[in-house]
CSV table of C-alpha atoms and ligand atoms in Angstrom, one decimal:
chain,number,residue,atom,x,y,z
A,112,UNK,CA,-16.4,35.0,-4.9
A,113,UNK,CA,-18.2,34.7,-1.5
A,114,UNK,CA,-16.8,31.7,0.6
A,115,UNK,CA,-18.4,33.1,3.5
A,116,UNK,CA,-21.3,30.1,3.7
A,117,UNK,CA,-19.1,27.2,2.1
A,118,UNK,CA,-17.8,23.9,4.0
A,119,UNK,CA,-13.9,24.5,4.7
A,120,UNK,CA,-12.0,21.4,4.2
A,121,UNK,CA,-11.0,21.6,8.4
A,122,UNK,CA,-14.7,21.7,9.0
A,123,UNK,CA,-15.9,19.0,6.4
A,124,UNK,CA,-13.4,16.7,8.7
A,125,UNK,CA,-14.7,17.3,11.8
A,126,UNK,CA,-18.0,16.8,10.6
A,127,UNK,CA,-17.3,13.5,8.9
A,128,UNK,CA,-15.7,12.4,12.0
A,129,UNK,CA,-19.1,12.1,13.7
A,130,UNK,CA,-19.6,9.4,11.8
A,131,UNK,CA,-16.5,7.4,13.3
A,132,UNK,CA,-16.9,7.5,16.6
A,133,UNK,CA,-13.6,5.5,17.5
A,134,UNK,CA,-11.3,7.5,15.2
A,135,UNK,CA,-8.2,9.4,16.9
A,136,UNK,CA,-7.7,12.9,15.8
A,137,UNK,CA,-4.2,11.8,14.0
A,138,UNK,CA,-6.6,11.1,10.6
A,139,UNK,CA,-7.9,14.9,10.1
A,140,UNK,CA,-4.3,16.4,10.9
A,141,UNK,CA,-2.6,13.9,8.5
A,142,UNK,CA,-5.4,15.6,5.8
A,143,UNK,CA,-4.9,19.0,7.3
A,144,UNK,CA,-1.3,18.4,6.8
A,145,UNK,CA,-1.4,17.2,2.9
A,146,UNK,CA,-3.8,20.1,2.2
A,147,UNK,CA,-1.1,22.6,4.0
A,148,UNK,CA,1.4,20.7,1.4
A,149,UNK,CA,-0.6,20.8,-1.6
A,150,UNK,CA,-1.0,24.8,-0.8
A,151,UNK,CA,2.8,25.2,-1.0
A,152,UNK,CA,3.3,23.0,-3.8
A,153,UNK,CA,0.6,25.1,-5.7
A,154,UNK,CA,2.4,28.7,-4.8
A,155,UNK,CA,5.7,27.0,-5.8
A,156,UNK,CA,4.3,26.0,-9.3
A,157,UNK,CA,2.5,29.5,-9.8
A,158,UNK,CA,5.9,31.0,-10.0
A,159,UNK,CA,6.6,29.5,-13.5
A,160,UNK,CA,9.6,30.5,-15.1
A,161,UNK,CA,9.6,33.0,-12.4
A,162,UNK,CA,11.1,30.2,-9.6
A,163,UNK,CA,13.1,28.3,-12.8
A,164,UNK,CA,11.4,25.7,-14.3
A,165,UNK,CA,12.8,21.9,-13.9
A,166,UNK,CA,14.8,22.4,-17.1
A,167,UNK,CA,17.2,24.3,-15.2
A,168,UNK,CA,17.4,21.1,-12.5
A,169,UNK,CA,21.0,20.5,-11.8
A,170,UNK,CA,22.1,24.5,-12.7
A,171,UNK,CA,24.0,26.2,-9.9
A,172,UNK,CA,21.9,29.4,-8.5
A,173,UNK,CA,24.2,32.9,-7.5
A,174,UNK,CA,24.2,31.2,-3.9
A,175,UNK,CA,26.4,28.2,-5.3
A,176,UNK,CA,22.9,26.0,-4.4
A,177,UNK,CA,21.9,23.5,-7.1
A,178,UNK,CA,18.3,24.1,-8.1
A,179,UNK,CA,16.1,21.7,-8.0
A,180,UNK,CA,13.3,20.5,-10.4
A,181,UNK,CA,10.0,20.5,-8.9
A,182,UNK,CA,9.7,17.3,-8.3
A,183,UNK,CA,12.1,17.6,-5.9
A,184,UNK,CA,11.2,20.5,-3.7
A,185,UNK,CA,7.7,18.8,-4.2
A,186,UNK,CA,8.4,16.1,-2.3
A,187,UNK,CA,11.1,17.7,0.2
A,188,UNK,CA,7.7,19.7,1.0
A,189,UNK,CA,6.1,16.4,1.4
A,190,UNK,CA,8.7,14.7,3.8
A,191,UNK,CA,9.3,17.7,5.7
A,192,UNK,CA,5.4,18.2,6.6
A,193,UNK,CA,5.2,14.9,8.0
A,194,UNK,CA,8.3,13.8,9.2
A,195,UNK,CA,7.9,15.5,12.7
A,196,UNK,CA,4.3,15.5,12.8
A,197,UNK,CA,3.6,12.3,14.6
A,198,UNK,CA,0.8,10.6,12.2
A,199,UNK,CA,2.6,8.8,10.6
A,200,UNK,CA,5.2,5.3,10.9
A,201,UNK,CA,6.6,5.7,7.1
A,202,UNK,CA,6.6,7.4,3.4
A,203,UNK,CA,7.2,6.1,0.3
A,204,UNK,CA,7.1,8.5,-2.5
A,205,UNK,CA,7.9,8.0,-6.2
A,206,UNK,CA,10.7,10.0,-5.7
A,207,UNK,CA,12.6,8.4,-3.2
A,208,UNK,CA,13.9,4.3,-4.4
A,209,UNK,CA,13.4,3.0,-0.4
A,210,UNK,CA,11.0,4.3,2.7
A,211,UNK,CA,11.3,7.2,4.1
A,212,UNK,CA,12.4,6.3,7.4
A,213,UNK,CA,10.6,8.2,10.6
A,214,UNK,CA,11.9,8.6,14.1
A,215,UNK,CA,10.5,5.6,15.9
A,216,UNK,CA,9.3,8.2,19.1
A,217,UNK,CA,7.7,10.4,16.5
A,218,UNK,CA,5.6,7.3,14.3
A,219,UNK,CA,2.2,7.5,14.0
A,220,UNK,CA,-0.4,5.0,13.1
A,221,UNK,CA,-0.7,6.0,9.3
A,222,UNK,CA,1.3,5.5,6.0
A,223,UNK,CA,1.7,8.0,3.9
A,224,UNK,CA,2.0,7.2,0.2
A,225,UNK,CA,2.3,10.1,-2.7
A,226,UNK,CA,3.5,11.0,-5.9
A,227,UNK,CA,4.4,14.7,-5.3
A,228,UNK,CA,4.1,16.2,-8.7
A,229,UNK,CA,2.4,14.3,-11.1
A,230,UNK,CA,3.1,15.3,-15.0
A,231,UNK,CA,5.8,17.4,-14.2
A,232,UNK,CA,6.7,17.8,-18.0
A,233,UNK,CA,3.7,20.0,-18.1
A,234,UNK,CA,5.2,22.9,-15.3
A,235,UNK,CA,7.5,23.8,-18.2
A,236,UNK,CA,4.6,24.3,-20.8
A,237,UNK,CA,2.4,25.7,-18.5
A,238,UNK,CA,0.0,23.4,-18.3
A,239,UNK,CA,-1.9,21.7,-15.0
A,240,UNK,CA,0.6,19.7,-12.6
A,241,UNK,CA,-1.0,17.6,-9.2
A,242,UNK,CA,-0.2,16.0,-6.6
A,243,UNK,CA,-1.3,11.9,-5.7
A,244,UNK,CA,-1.8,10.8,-2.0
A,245,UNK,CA,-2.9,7.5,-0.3
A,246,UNK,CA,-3.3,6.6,3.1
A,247,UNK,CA,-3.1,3.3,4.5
A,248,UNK,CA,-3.0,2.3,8.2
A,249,UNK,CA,0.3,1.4,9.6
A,250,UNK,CA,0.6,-2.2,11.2
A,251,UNK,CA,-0.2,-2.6,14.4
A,252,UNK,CA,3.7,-3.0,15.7
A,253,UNK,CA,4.4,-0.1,13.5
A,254,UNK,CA,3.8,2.9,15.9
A,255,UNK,CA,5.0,4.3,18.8
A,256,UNK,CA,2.8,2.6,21.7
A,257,UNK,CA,2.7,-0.6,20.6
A,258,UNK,CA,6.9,-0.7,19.9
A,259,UNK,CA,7.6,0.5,23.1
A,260,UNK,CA,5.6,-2.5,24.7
A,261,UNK,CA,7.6,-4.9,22.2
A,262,UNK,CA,10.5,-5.6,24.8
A,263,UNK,CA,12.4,-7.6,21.6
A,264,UNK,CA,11.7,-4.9,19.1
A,265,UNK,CA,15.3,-3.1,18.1
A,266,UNK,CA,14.7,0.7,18.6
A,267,UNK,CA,16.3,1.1,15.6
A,268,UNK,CA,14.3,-0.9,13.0
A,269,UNK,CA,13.1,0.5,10.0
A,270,UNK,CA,9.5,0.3,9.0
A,271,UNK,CA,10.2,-2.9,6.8
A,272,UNK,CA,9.0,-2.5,3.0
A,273,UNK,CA,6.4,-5.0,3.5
A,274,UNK,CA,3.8,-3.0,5.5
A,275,UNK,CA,3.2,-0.9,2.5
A,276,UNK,CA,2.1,-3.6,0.2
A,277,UNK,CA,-1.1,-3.5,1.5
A,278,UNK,CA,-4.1,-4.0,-1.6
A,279,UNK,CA,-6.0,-0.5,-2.4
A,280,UNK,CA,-8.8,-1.5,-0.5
A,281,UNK,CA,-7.2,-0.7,2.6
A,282,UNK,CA,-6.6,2.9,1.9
A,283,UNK,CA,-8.8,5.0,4.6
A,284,UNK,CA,-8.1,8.0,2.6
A,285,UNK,CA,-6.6,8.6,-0.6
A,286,UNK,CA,-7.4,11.9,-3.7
A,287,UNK,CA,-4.9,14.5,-5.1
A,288,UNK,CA,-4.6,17.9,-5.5
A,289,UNK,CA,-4.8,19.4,-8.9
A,290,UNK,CA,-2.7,22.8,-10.4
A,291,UNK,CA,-4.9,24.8,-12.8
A,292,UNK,CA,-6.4,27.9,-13.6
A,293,UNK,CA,-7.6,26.9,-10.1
A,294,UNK,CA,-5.9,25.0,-6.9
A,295,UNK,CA,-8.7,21.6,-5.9
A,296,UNK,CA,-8.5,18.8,-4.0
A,297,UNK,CA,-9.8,16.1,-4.0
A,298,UNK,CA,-10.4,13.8,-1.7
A,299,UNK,CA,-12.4,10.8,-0.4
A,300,UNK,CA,-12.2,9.0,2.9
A,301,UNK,CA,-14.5,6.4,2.2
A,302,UNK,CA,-17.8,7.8,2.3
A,303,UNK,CA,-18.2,9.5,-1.5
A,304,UNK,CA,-15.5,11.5,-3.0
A,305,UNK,CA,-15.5,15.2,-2.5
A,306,UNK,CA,-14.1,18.4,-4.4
A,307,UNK,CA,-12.6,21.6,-2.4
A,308,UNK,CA,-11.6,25.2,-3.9
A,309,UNK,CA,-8.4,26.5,-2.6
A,310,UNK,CA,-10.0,29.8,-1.9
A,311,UNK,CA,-7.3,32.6,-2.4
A,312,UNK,CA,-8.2,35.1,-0.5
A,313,UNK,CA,-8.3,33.1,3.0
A,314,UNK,CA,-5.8,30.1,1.9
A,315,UNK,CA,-8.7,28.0,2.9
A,316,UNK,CA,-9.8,24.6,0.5
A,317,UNK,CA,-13.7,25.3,0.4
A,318,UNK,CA,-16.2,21.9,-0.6
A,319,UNK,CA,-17.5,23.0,-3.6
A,320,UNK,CA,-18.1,19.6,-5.3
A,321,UNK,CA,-19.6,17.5,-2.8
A,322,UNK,CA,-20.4,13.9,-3.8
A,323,UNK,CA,-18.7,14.5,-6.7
A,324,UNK,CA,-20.3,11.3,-9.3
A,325,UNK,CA,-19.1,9.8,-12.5
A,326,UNK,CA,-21.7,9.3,-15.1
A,327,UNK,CA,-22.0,5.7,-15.9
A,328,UNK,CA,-22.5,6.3,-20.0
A,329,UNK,CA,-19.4,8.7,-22.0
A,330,UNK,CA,-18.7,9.6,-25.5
A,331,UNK,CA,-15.0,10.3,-24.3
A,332,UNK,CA,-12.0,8.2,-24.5
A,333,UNK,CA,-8.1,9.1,-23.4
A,334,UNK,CA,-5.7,6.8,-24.2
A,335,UNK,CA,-2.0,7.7,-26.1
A,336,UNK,CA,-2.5,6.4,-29.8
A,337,UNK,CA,0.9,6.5,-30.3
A,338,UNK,CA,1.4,3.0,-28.5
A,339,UNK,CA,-1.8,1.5,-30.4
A,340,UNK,CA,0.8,-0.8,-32.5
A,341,UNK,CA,1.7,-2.2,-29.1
A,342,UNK,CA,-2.0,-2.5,-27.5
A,343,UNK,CA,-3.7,-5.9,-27.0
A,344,UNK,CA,-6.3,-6.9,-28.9
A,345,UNK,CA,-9.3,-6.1,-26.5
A,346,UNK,CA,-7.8,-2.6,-26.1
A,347,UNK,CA,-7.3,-2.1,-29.8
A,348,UNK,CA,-11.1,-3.8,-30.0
A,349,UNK,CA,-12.3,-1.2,-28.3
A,350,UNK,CA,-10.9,1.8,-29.6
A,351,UNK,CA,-11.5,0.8,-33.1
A,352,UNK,CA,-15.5,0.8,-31.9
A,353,UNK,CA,-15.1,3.9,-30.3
A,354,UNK,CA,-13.2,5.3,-34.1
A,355,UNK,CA,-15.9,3.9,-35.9
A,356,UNK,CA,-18.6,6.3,-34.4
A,357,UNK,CA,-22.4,6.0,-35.4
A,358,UNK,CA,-22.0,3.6,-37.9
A,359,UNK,CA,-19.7,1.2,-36.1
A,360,UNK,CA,-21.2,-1.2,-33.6
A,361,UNK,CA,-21.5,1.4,-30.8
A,362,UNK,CA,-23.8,3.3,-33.0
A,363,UNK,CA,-22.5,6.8,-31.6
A,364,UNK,CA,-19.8,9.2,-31.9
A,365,UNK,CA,-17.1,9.4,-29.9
A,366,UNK,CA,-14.0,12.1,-29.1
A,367,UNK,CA,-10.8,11.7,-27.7
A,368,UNK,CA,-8.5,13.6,-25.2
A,369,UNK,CA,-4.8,12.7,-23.9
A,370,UNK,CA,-3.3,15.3,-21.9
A,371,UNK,CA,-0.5,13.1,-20.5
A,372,UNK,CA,-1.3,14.4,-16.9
A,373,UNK,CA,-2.9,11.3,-15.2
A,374,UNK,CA,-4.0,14.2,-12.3
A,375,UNK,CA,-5.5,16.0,-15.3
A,376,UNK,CA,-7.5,12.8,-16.9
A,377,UNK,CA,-8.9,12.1,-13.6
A,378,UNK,CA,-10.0,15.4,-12.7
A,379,UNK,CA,-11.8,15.3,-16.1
A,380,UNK,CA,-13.3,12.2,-15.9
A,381,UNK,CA,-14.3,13.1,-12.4
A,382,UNK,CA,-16.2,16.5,-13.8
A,383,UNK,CA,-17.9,15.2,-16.9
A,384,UNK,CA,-17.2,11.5,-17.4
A,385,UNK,CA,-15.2,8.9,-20.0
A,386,UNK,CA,-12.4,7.0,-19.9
A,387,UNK,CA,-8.5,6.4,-19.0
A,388,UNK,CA,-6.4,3.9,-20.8
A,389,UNK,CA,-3.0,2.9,-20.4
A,390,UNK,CA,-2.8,-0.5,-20.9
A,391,UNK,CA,-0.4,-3.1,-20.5
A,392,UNK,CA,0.6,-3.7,-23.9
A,393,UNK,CA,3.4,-5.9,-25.9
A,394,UNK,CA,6.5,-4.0,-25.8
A,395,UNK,CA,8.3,-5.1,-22.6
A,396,UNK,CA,6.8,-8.4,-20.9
A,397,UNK,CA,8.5,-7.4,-17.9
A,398,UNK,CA,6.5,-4.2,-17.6
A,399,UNK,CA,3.3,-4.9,-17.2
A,400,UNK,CA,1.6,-1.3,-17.7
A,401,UNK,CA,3.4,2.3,-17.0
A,402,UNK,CA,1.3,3.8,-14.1
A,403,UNK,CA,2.5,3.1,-10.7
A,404,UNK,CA,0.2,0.8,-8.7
A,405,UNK,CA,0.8,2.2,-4.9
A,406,UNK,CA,0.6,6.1,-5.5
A,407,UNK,CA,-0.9,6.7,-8.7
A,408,UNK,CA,-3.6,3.2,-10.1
A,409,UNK,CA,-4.3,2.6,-5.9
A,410,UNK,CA,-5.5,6.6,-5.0
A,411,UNK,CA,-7.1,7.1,-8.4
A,412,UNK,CA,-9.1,3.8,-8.3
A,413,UNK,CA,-10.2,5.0,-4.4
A,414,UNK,CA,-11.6,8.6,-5.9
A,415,UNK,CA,-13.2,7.6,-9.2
A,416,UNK,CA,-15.3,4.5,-7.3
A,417,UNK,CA,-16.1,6.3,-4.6
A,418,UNK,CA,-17.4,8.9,-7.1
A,419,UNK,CA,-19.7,5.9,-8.6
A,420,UNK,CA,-17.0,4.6,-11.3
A,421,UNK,CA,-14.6,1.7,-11.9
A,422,UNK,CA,-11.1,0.9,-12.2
A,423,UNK,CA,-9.8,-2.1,-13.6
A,424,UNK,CA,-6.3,-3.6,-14.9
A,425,UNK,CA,-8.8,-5.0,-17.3
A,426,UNK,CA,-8.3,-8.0,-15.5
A,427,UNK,CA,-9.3,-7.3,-12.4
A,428,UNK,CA,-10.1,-4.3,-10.2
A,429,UNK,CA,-7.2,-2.1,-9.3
A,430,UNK,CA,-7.9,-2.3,-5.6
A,431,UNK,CA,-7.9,-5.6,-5.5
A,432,UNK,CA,-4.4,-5.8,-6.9
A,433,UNK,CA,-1.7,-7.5,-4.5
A,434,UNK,CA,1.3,-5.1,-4.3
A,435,UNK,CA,4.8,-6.8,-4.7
A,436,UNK,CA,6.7,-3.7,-4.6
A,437,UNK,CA,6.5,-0.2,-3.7
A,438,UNK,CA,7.1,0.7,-7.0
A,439,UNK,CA,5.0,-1.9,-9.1
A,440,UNK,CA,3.3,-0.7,-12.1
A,441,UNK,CA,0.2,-1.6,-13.4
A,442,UNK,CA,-2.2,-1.5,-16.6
A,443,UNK,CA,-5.0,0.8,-15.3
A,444,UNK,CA,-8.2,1.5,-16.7
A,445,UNK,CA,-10.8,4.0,-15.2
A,446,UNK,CA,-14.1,6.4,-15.7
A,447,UNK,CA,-17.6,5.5,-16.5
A,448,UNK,CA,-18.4,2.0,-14.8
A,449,UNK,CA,-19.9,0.9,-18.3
A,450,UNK,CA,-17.0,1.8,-20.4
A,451,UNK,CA,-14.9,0.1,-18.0
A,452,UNK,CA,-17.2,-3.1,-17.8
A,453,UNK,CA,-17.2,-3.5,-21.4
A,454,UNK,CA,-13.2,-3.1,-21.6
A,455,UNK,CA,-13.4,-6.3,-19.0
A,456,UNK,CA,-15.6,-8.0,-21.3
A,457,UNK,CA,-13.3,-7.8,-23.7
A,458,UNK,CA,-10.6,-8.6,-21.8
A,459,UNK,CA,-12.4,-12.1,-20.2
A,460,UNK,CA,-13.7,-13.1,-23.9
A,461,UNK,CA,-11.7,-15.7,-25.4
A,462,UNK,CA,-9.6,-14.9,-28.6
A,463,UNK,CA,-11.5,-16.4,-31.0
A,464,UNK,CA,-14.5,-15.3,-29.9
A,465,UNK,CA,-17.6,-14.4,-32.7
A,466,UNK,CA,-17.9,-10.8,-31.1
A,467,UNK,CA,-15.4,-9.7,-33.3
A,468,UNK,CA,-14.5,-5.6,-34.1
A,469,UNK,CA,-14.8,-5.2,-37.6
A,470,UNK,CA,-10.8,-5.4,-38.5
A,471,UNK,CA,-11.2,-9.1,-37.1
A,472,UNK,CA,-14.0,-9.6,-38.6
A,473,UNK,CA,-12.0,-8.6,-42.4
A,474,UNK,CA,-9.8,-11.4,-40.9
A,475,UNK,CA,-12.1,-14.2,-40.3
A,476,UNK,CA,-13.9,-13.3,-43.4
A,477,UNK,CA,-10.6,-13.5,-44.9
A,478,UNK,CA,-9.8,-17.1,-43.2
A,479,UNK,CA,-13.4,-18.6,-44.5
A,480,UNK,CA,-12.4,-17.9,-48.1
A,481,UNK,CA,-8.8,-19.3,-47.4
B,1176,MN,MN1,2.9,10.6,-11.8
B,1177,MN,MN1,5.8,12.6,-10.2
């Protein structure tokens, strides 16, 4: 339990600060900030039943106050922290269906972009809940200096939608915070990704995984079988290999996990390695995938490459993917960079083509007799 010689998260910024010269002290407070809020959004989970769980959302406390589901006082804790702190211009959160708008004297140069609880069904089953944050930089007319010198600019404009919809390779910092047995965050700001205990005795986040790294090879797979009537074929190509264990064409055994937490499938990927499904698949053309692209597939992506592993539509990386609106979903597909190659084999091979799973090969068996 001694923290006494371990990195705190306020020092690890400081530190990695040295090695951008030109950057303004708004960045570390920003992190300083989300830490502070991932802290209170932890103490509020670890009350349980205790604080009423988000079934009782909507019920009317002996005040006469409605309670509120997590979720909400999740991101009320979100708004609130930044809203007057002068980082940053604007906040979109899954919660809210516009931008949060910010004071035009008190915007910053930063966007701040978060899910603020992240598989809330598991608070009621007690069961780990996170937080997702990205941060991109504002535009340049977007904060305070450069409005005031905009002599056309109407004092009263809103931070139009448009400047979030910036790819995922423009985050300068992006990680989440993760509710178990233990409080971490995780966090990257382009130069690896790194893992902090939220030490509590002092309330500090400690580095205890530094250059945290994704083994490149997994026997692990996580994807929600129950949609596999639904999946694609190079998704239901692959699975099928990974089912068919040593004597299938991978030639080793595999095991699956699905904990329906995407916080909780990236944290274990991050520790020990495998691979995240949740494809696009064929029930609704029009929804092309389930997770959210700017505050879920965009921070995720950031963490696991910087930790040495890939994200992917399947198509084509998830940082790379234009946003079209704030809250776009996406197929995403992440872990071990050669699980996640192969799936994007799969998914550039033609239809027909001769590597075929065994269930297509029954079928083109079948289609030579025929
Ligand atoms: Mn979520
Ligand atoms: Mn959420």
């Amino acid at each position: 339990m001694d923290s006494a010689h371990r990195t705190t998260l306020t020092r690890f910024l400081i530190e990695e600060r040295r090695h951008h010269p030109h950057a303004v002290g708004d960045f570390n407070n920003l992190l300083l900030n989300v830490a502070l809020v991932c802290k209170r959004i932890a103490r509020l989970a670890a009350h349980g039943a205790l604080a009423g769980g988000s079934e009782q959302a909507g019920a009317v406390n002996v005040q006469g106050e409605v309670q509120q589901a997590l979720d909400v006082l999740a991101n009320d804790i979100f708004l609130r922290a930044h809203e007057v702190g002068g980082q940053v211009a604007g906040m979109v959160s899954e919660e809210l269906e516009a931008p949060y708008p910010i004071a035009r004297h008190q915007r910053g140069r930063y966007l701040l972009v978060f899910d603020p609880l992240d598989g809330s069904s598991n608070v009621d089953v007690n069961l780990s809940v996170g937080s997702i944050f990205s941060v991109l930089r504002a535009p340049d007319d977007a904060c305070d200096g450069e409005l005031e010198r905009n002599l056309h600019g109407n004092p009263e404009d809103e931070l139009p939608v448009e400047a979030f919809l910036q790819p995922g390779m423009q985050q300068v910092a992006a990680g989440y915070a993760i509710y178990g047995p233990s409080t971490m965050l995780v966090l990257t700001v382009g130069t690896g990704t790194h893992g902090f205990t939220l030490c509590p005795n002092l309330g500090e986040f400690m580095l205890t995984h530094p250059h945290m790294q994704i083994a490149p090879d997994t026997q692990e797979f996580a994807i929600n079988a129950s949609n596999s009537r639904f999946w694609e074929r190079p998704i239901k190509r692959y699975v099928d290999e990974c089912l068919a264990g040593r004597s299938g064409e991978r030639e080793k055994d595999f095991n699956m996990r699905w904990i329906a937490s995407l916080v909780a499938e990236a944290h274990r990927i991050l520790m020990r390695g495998g691979v995240f499904m949740y494809p696009r698949d064929q029930r609704d053309p029009a929804r092309p995938g389930r997770l959210r692209l700017l505050y879920e597939a965009n921070p995720i992506a950031f963490v696991v490459e910087q930790a040495g592993g890939r994200a992917s539509t399947g198509l084509m990386p998830v940082l790379q993917v234009p946003p079209t609106s704030i809250h776009q979903r996406v197929p995403l597909i992440f872990g071990s960079a050669n699980e996640v190659a192969r799936l994007e084999r799969y998914h550039a091979e033609p239809a027909d083509s001769h590597h075929a799973t065994p269930l297509f090969a029954e079928r083109s068996l079948f289609r030579a007799q025929a």
